[in-house]
XYZ file of C-alpha atoms in Angstrom:
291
model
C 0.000 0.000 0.000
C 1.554 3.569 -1.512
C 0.777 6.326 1.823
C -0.766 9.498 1.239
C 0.620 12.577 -0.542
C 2.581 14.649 2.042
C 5.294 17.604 2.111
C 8.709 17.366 3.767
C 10.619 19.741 5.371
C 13.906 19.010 7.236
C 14.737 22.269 9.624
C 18.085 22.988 10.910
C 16.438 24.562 14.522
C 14.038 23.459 17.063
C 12.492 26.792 16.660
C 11.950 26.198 13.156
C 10.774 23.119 13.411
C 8.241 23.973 16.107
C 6.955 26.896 13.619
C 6.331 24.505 10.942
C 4.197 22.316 13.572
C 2.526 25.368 14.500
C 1.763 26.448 10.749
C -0.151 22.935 10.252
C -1.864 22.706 13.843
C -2.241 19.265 14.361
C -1.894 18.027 10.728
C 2.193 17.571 10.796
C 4.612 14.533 12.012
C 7.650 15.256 13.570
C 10.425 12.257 12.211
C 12.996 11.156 14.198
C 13.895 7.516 13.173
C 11.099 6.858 11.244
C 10.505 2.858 12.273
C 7.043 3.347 13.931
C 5.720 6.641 12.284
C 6.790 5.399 7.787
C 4.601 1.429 8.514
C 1.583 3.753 9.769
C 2.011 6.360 7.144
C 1.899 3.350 4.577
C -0.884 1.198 6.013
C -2.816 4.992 5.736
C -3.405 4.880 9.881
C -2.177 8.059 9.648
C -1.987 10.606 6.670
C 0.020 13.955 7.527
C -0.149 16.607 5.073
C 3.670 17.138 6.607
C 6.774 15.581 7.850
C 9.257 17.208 9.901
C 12.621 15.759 9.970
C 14.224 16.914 12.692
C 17.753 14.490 11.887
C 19.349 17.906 11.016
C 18.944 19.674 14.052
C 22.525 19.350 15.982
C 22.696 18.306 19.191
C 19.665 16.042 19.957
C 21.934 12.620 19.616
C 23.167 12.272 23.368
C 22.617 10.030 26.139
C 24.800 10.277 29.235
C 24.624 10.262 32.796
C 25.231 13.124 34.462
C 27.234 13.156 38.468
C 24.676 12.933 40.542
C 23.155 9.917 38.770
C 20.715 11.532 36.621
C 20.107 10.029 33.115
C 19.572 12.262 30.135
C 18.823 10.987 26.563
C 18.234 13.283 23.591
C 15.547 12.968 21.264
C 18.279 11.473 18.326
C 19.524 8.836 20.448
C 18.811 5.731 18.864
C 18.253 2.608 20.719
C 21.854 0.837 19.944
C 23.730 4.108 21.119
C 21.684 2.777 24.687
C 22.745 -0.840 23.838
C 26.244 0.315 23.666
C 26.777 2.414 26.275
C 28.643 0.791 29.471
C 27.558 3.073 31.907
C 23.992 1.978 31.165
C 24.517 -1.217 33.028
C 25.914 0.434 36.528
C 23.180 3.590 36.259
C 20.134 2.451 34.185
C 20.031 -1.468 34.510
C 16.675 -1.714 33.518
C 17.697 0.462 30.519
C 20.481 -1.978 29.714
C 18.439 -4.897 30.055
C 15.534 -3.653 27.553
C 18.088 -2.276 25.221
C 18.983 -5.435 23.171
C 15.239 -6.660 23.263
C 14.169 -3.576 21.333
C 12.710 -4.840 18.094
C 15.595 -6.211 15.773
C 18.723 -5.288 15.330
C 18.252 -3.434 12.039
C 15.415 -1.430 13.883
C 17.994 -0.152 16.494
C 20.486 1.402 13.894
C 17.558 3.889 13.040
C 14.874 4.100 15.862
C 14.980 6.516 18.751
C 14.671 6.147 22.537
C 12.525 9.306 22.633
C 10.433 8.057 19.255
C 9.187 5.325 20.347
C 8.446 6.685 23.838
C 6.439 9.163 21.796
C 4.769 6.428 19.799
C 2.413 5.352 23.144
C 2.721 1.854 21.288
C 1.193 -0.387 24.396
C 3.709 -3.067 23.296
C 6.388 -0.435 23.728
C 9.751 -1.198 25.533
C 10.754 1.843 26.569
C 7.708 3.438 28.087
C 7.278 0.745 30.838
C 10.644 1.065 31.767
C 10.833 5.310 31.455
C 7.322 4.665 33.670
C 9.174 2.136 36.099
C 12.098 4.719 36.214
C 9.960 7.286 37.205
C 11.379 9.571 34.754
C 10.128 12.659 32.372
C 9.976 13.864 29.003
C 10.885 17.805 28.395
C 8.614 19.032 24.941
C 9.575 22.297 23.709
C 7.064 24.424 21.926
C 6.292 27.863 20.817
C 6.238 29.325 24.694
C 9.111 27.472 25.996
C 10.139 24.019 28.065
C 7.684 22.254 30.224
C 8.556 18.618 31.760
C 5.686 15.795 31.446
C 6.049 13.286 34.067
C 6.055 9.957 32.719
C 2.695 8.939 34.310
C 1.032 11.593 32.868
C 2.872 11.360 29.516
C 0.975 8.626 28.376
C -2.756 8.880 28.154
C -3.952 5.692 25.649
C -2.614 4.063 22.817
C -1.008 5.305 20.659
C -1.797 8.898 22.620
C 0.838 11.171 24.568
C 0.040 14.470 25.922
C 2.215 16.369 23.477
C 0.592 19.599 21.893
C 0.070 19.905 18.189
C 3.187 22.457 17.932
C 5.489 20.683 20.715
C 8.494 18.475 20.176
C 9.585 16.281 22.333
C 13.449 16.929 23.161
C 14.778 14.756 25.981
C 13.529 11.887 28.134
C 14.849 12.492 31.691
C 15.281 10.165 34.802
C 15.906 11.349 37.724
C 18.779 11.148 40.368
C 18.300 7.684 42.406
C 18.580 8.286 46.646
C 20.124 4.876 46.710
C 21.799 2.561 44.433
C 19.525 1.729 41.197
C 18.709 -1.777 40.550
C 16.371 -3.622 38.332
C 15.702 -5.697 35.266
C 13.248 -5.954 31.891
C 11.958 -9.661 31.230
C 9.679 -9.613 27.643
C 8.132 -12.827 26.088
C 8.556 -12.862 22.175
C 7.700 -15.892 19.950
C 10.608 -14.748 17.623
C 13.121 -11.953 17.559
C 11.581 -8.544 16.558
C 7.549 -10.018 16.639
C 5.349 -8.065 19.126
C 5.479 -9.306 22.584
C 3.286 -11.840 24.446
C 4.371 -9.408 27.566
C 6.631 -7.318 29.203
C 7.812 -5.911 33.008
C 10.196 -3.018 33.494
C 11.262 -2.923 37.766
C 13.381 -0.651 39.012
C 14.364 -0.289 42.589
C 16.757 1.858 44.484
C 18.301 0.031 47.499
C 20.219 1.274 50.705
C 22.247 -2.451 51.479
C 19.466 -4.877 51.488
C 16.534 -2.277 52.208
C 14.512 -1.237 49.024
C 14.285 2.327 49.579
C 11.959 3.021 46.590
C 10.058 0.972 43.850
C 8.746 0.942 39.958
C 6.972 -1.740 38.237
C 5.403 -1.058 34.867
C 3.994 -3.662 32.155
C 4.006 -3.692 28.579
C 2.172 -5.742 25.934
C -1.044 -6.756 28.547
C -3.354 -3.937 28.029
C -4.510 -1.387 25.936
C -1.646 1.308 27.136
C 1.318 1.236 29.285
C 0.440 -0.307 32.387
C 2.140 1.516 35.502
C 2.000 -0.815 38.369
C 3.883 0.894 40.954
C 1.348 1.194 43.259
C 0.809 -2.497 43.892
C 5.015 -2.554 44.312
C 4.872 -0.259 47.467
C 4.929 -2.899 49.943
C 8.371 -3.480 49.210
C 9.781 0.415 50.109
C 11.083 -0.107 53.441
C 12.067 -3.477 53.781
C 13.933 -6.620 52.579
C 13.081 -8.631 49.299
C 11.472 -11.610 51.119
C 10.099 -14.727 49.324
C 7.118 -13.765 50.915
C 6.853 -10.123 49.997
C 7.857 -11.358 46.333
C 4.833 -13.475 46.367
C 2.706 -10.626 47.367
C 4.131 -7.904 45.179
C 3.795 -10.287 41.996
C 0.455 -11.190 42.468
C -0.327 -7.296 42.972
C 1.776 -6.308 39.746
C -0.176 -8.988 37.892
C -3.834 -8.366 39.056
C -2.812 -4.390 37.329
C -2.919 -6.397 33.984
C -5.385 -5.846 31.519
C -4.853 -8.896 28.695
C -6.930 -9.931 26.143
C -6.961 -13.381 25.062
C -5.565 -13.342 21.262
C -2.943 -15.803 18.800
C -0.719 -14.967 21.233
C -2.367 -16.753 24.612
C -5.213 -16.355 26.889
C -5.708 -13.287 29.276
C -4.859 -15.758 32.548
C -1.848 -17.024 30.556
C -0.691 -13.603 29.849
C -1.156 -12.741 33.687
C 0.878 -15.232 34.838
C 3.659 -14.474 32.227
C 3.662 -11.264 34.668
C 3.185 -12.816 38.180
C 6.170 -15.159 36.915
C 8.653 -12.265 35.358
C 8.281 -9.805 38.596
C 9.067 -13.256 40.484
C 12.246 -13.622 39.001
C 13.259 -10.216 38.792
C 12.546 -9.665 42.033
C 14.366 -12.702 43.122
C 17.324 -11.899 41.431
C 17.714 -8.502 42.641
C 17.500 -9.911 46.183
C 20.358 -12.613 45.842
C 22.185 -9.481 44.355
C 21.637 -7.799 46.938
C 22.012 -10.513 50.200
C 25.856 -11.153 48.155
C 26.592 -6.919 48.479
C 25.548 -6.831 51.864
């Protein structure tokens, strides 16, 4: 299938690319690396009357971490320059874990971290972990910056909260207040097909003590799934069997399958009650061998 007619423009600015958004209010595409936004352009699910290419604007390719433990990636960093940074494992470990399970490999020369975060895809990597991160996209538009908490950022599929004439410029996460652990577990029938399901944790610990806690799921509902809430029981104390048993069942009572090719809803909820099991149990014989 041949997609719509539309016009390209490829600005060297943010500010000029955020006028040319504003000029077509509502009815223009910001491109990045293309992998989610060119298959819906050509199935016709969307039909902009504009694409803004946005790979000349300098300075949007970074990721790094910054000294007091805060991650910053730019809206150009694509998903290998996350695979192949080191300092992703010590800082972001549920970053470096989801990195290499991001589509296929020829996917993660071109896509972007902050793309596909953008996307709202419910099957998307990188939102449940930016959501179990607790981190924050900054948009730029015609007024200024503003910073969209994760949470928030997300409102449905395939929905964000971005404004006709905003870009989206740099996904944050924040400082952790203890040392940041975690883990991304995703069931795929084959490399690169959609998955079956997904958990993002991540956990900052002080020795053995979980000190604060982020579960999100991907893949088991119509949206991103933030399950942090039912992961509170651990702040405060020690990863228990017990208090893994509780948590997992929480995290996987927040799911919201549907039974498809892929397996029945009660199938797909234990895929989660299982995956937060492990994690969880891994980070706590981590842990007990620190302490």
């Amino acid at each position: 299938m041949y997609p719509s007619r539309f016009g390209y423009e490829a600005p060297k600015t943010l500010e000029e690319a955020i006028a040319i958004l504003d000029k077509y209010a509502g009815e223009a595409k910001v491109l990045s690396g293309g992998q989610s936004l060119i298959p819906v352009i050509k199935l016709r699910f969307a039909a902009p009357e504009m694409l803004v290419d946005i790979n000349g604007i300098p300075g949007l390719d970074y990721n790094r971490v910054d000294p007091d433990g805060s991650i910053h990636i730019g809206a150009l960093c694509r998903h290998e320059d996350l695979e192949n940074n080191a300092l992703m494992e010590k800082h972001a470990p549920t970053i470096a874990a989801a990195a290499p399970l991001v589509s296929d490999p020829i996917v993660r020369t071109r896509g972007t971290f902050v793309g596909s975060v953008c996307h709202a895809d419910p099957q998307g990597d990188w939102a449940a972990t930016m959501t179990a991160m607790g981190g924050h996209i900054v948009a730029q538009g015609p007024k200024g910056t503003r910073e969209i908490a994760m949470k928030d950022f997300v409102i449905g599929p395939f929905q964000n909260t971005l404004a006709h004439n905003e870009i989206a410029i740099e996904a944050v996460i924040p400082a952790p207040k203890g040392v940041r652990v975690g883990n991304y577990l995703k069931l795929e029938r084959r490399v690169g097909d959609f998955a079956t399901a997904s958990v993002a944790v991540s956990l900052e610990m002080n020795g053995e003590t979980v000190i604060s806690a982020g579960i999100a799921l991907a893949s088991v509902g119509g949206r991103t799934i933030d399950a942090t809430a039912a992961a509170q029981s651990l702040v405060g104390n020690k990863i228990t069997p017990e208090l893994i048993a509780e948590v997992a069942a929480a995290v996987a009572a927040t799911a919201e399958p549907r039974t498809d090719h892929r397996g029945s809803s009660d199938y797909k909820r234990q895929i989660v009650k299982t995956f937060v099991s492990r994690i969880l149990t891994g980070l706590a014989t981590t842990a007990q061998k620190a302490a």
